[in-house]
Amino acid sequence: MEYKNLLYSKEENIALITLNRPKVLNALNLEIITELHNLLDEVAMDEEVKAVIITGGEKVFAAGADIPFMLGLTPTEAEKLATAFHATFDRIESLDKPVIAAIAGFALGGGCELSLACDLRLATEDAKFGQPEINLGVIPGAGGTQRLSRLIGVARSKDLIYTGKIIDAQTALSYGLVNEIVSNEDLLAKAKKLAKGLASKGPVALAAAKKAINYGIEVDKYTGNCFERQCFALLFSTQDQKEGMNAFLEKRKAQFKGN
Ligand code: CAA
């Protein structure tokens, strides 16, 4: 499929999705969000793809939802937009492959929220994060009030969302908002290295780990642990489990096949 606002490439078994609206700092309108959703559906069905990278390129991740696009929206239209954001970002979470956000420059508003839906976040030294919607007379509408609070805690989330302040990569790292800071030159190479490492793991086990964490965090600990046990048990029906354990005993590297 052709995408007007996205670049898409595959390298071995890694999918690379690049937001491509540089003139407006990758501002997210309904069209790009819909394209991203469609592309994620395509990636989900592509058995060659074992891990995904979402980036905005070398200069900016995304400066949030498209402000001119939002200006004249009615409440009904705004709800449709927010629903589209939620559906796309939920699709990242429900994708049974790991998704890495490779972030350079600004990740603001919907851009920050996009990164929050990813499994892991790599940021450059000059990356900047924030939920500045309050300065536009609105609040985060793409899951920010929920995902940010779960990731960095309620107090820090309220600080960011109430004040609209922008934090640097070091602060984001200290909050647990990003996993690692890398140099600008290394961003894509490091993201690919991480993705390739993940692609060498058992894909069924990785998908189970993602599910157990993402769904488990939404329910009480008893239910989450119960779900974890079911995921754990189900993995004993796979060849990958036999391969992983046999490889350990035979002192060799496991060759996982995803079955
Ligand atoms: N929407 C549309 N266009 C945007 C944009 C956005 N969110 N952010 C930047 N742009 C455009 C600018 O209008 C400008 O276009 P022109 O050259 O045609 O004037 C171009 O991108 C470059 O931007 P700046 O000149 O402003 O660049 P800067 O380096 O001086 O500032 C910035 C960068 C601090 C990110 C600043 O652009 C900015 O504050 N952007 C808005 C950030 C924001 O408020 N994001 C939240 C949006 S609301 C949201 O996301 C809701 C939600 O939860 C879904």
Short mmCIF file of N, CA and C in Angstrom, two decimals, residues 114-190:
data_model
loop_
_atom_site.label_atom_id
_atom_site.label_comp_id
_atom_site.label_asym_id
_atom_site.label_seq_id
_atom_site.Cartn_x
_atom_site.Cartn_y
_atom_site.Cartn_z
N LEU A 114 2.31 9.06 21.29
CA LEU A 114 2.67 7.98 20.36
C LEU A 114 3.84 7.18 20.94
N SER A 115 4.84 7.89 21.46
CA SER A 115 6.00 7.17 22.01
C SER A 115 5.60 6.33 23.22
N LEU A 116 4.62 6.83 24.00
CA LEU A 116 4.19 6.11 25.20
C LEU A 116 3.52 4.78 24.87
N ALA A 117 2.90 4.71 23.68
CA ALA A 117 2.22 3.47 23.28
C ALA A 117 3.22 2.41 22.83
N CYS A 118 4.46 2.84 22.53
CA CYS A 118 5.48 1.89 22.09
C CYS A 118 6.02 1.12 23.30
N ASP A 119 6.69 0.02 23.03
CA ASP A 119 7.16 -0.81 24.14
C ASP A 119 8.43 -0.24 24.78
N LEU A 120 9.32 0.29 23.95
CA LEU A 120 10.60 0.81 24.43
C LEU A 120 10.87 2.13 23.74
N ARG A 121 11.54 3.05 24.44
CA ARG A 121 11.83 4.36 23.87
C ARG A 121 13.34 4.65 23.95
N LEU A 122 13.92 4.90 22.78
CA LEU A 122 15.31 5.38 22.72
C LEU A 122 15.24 6.85 22.35
N ALA A 123 16.00 7.68 23.04
CA ALA A 123 15.94 9.11 22.77
C ALA A 123 17.34 9.67 22.55
N THR A 124 17.44 10.67 21.68
CA THR A 124 18.73 11.33 21.50
C THR A 124 18.94 12.33 22.63
N GLU A 125 20.20 12.80 22.74
CA GLU A 125 20.53 13.76 23.80
C GLU A 125 19.69 15.03 23.69
N ASP A 126 19.29 15.39 22.46
CA ASP A 126 18.53 16.63 22.28
C ASP A 126 17.01 16.41 22.26
N ALA A 127 16.58 15.20 22.61
CA ALA A 127 15.13 14.92 22.59
C ALA A 127 14.44 15.73 23.70
N LYS A 128 13.19 16.13 23.39
CA LYS A 128 12.43 16.91 24.38
C LYS A 128 11.01 16.36 24.43
N PHE A 129 10.53 16.20 25.66
CA PHE A 129 9.22 15.58 25.86
C PHE A 129 8.29 16.53 26.60
N GLY A 130 7.01 16.44 26.30
CA GLY A 130 6.05 17.24 27.05
C GLY A 130 4.64 17.02 26.58
N GLN A 131 3.71 17.42 27.43
CA GLN A 131 2.28 17.40 27.09
C GLN A 131 1.79 18.84 27.22
N PRO A 132 2.06 19.67 26.19
CA PRO A 132 1.77 21.11 26.32
C PRO A 132 0.33 21.51 25.97
N GLU A 133 -0.58 20.53 25.89
CA GLU A 133 -1.95 20.81 25.46
C GLU A 133 -2.63 21.88 26.31
N ILE A 134 -2.26 21.96 27.58
CA ILE A 134 -2.90 22.92 28.49
C ILE A 134 -2.75 24.35 27.94
N ASN A 135 -1.62 24.59 27.25
CA ASN A 135 -1.37 25.93 26.68
C ASN A 135 -2.27 26.23 25.48
N LEU A 136 -2.93 25.19 24.97
CA LEU A 136 -3.87 25.36 23.84
C LEU A 136 -5.31 25.32 24.34
N GLY A 137 -5.48 25.25 25.65
CA GLY A 137 -6.83 25.21 26.21
C GLY A 137 -7.47 23.85 26.17
N VAL A 138 -6.65 22.80 25.98
CA VAL A 138 -7.19 21.44 25.99
C VAL A 138 -6.31 20.54 26.86
N ILE A 139 -6.58 19.25 26.82
CA ILE A 139 -5.76 18.29 27.56
C ILE A 139 -5.29 17.20 26.58
N PRO A 140 -4.36 16.35 26.97
CA PRO A 140 -3.98 15.25 26.08
C PRO A 140 -5.21 14.44 25.70
N GLY A 141 -5.32 14.09 24.43
CA GLY A 141 -6.51 13.36 23.96
C GLY A 141 -6.16 12.08 23.25
N ALA A 142 -4.89 11.67 23.37
CA ALA A 142 -4.46 10.44 22.68
C ALA A 142 -3.90 9.43 23.68
N GLY A 143 -4.48 9.47 24.89
CA GLY A 143 -4.09 8.48 25.89
C GLY A 143 -3.06 8.97 26.89
N GLY A 144 -2.65 10.23 26.77
CA GLY A 144 -1.58 10.76 27.63
C GLY A 144 -1.91 10.76 29.11
N THR A 145 -3.16 11.09 29.45
CA THR A 145 -3.49 11.14 30.89
C THR A 145 -3.39 9.74 31.49
N GLN A 146 -3.61 8.72 30.67
CA GLN A 146 -3.60 7.35 31.20
C GLN A 146 -2.21 6.72 31.10
N ARG A 147 -1.62 6.75 29.91
CA ARG A 147 -0.34 6.03 29.75
C ARG A 147 0.80 6.72 30.51
N LEU A 148 0.80 8.06 30.48
CA LEU A 148 1.90 8.77 31.16
C LEU A 148 1.85 8.48 32.67
N SER A 149 0.65 8.54 33.25
CA SER A 149 0.52 8.29 34.70
C SER A 149 0.95 6.87 35.04
N ARG A 150 0.60 5.91 34.19
CA ARG A 150 0.99 4.53 34.48
C ARG A 150 2.51 4.36 34.38
N LEU A 151 3.12 5.10 33.44
CA LEU A 151 4.56 4.92 33.21
C LEU A 151 5.42 5.68 34.23
N ILE A 152 5.06 6.93 34.51
CA ILE A 152 5.97 7.74 35.36
C ILE A 152 5.33 8.14 36.68
N GLY A 153 4.09 7.72 36.91
CA GLY A 153 3.41 8.03 38.17
C GLY A 153 2.53 9.27 38.05
N VAL A 154 1.57 9.35 38.97
CA VAL A 154 0.56 10.41 38.91
C VAL A 154 1.17 11.79 39.18
N ALA A 155 2.07 11.88 40.16
CA ALA A 155 2.58 13.20 40.55
C ALA A 155 3.35 13.85 39.39
N ARG A 156 4.22 13.09 38.76
CA ARG A 156 5.01 13.65 37.65
C ARG A 156 4.13 13.92 36.44
N SER A 157 3.14 13.05 36.22
CA SER A 157 2.22 13.26 35.10
C SER A 157 1.44 14.55 35.29
N LYS A 158 0.95 14.75 36.51
CA LYS A 158 0.18 15.98 36.77
C LYS A 158 1.06 17.20 36.58
N ASP A 159 2.30 17.09 37.02
CA ASP A 159 3.23 18.20 36.84
C ASP A 159 3.37 18.53 35.34
N LEU A 160 3.61 17.50 34.53
CA LEU A 160 3.80 17.74 33.09
C LEU A 160 2.51 18.23 32.42
N ILE A 161 1.38 17.60 32.76
CA ILE A 161 0.13 17.91 32.05
C ILE A 161 -0.47 19.24 32.54
N TYR A 162 -0.35 19.55 33.84
CA TYR A 162 -0.91 20.81 34.36
C TYR A 162 -0.07 22.02 33.92
N THR A 163 1.25 21.83 33.88
CA THR A 163 2.10 22.99 33.58
C THR A 163 2.42 23.11 32.09
N GLY A 164 2.35 21.99 31.36
CA GLY A 164 2.72 22.00 29.95
C GLY A 164 4.22 22.13 29.74
N LYS A 165 4.99 21.92 30.82
CA LYS A 165 6.45 22.11 30.70
C LYS A 165 7.08 21.04 29.80
N ILE A 166 8.20 21.44 29.22
CA ILE A 166 8.92 20.53 28.33
C ILE A 166 10.19 20.07 29.04
N ILE A 167 10.41 18.77 29.08
CA ILE A 167 11.59 18.25 29.78
C ILE A 167 12.61 17.70 28.79
N ASP A 168 13.87 17.70 29.22
CA ASP A 168 14.93 17.21 28.33
C ASP A 168 15.08 15.69 28.48
N ALA A 169 15.95 15.13 27.67
CA ALA A 169 16.09 13.67 27.62
C ALA A 169 16.58 13.11 28.96
N GLN A 170 17.51 13.83 29.61
CA GLN A 170 18.05 13.34 30.90
C GLN A 170 16.94 13.25 31.94
N THR A 171 16.09 14.29 31.97
CA THR A 171 14.98 14.27 32.93
C THR A 171 14.02 13.14 32.58
N ALA A 172 13.75 12.98 31.27
CA ALA A 172 12.86 11.90 30.84
C ALA A 172 13.43 10.54 31.25
N LEU A 173 14.75 10.41 31.16
CA LEU A 173 15.39 9.15 31.56
C LEU A 173 15.21 8.93 33.06
N SER A 174 15.43 10.02 33.82
CA SER A 174 15.32 9.88 35.28
C SER A 174 13.88 9.59 35.70
N TYR A 175 12.89 9.97 34.89
CA TYR A 175 11.48 9.68 35.17
C TYR A 175 11.08 8.26 34.73
N GLY A 176 11.96 7.61 33.97
CA GLY A 176 11.58 6.30 33.39
C GLY A 176 10.73 6.45 32.15
N LEU A 177 10.71 7.66 31.60
CA LEU A 177 9.92 7.89 30.38
C LEU A 177 10.66 7.35 29.15
N VAL A 178 11.98 7.36 29.19
CA VAL A 178 12.76 6.73 28.12
C VAL A 178 13.64 5.63 28.71
N ASN A 179 13.97 4.66 27.88
CA ASN A 179 14.80 3.55 28.34
C ASN A 179 16.29 3.87 28.25
N GLU A 180 16.65 4.67 27.22
CA GLU A 180 18.08 4.90 27.00
C GLU A 180 18.28 6.18 26.19
N ILE A 181 19.37 6.88 26.48
CA ILE A 181 19.74 8.05 25.67
C ILE A 181 20.92 7.67 24.78
N VAL A 182 20.83 8.05 23.52
CA VAL A 182 21.91 7.73 22.58
C VAL A 182 22.28 9.02 21.83
N SER A 183 23.41 8.99 21.15
CA SER A 183 23.79 10.18 20.40
C SER A 183 22.92 10.27 19.13
N ASN A 184 22.82 11.48 18.56
CA ASN A 184 21.99 11.67 17.37
C ASN A 184 22.43 10.76 16.22
N GLU A 185 23.76 10.66 16.05
CA GLU A 185 24.27 9.85 14.93
C GLU A 185 23.93 8.38 15.10
N ASP A 186 23.81 7.96 16.38
CA ASP A 186 23.63 6.53 16.66
C ASP A 186 22.18 6.09 16.74
N LEU A 187 21.24 7.04 16.70
CA LEU A 187 19.85 6.71 17.03
C LEU A 187 19.32 5.51 16.24
N LEU A 188 19.38 5.61 14.94
CA LEU A 188 18.78 4.56 14.12
C LEU A 188 19.56 3.25 14.24
N ALA A 189 20.89 3.37 14.27
CA ALA A 189 21.73 2.16 14.38
C ALA A 189 21.43 1.45 15.70
N LYS A 190 21.30 2.23 16.78
CA LYS A 190 21.03 1.62 18.10
C LYS A 190 19.63 1.00 18.11
#
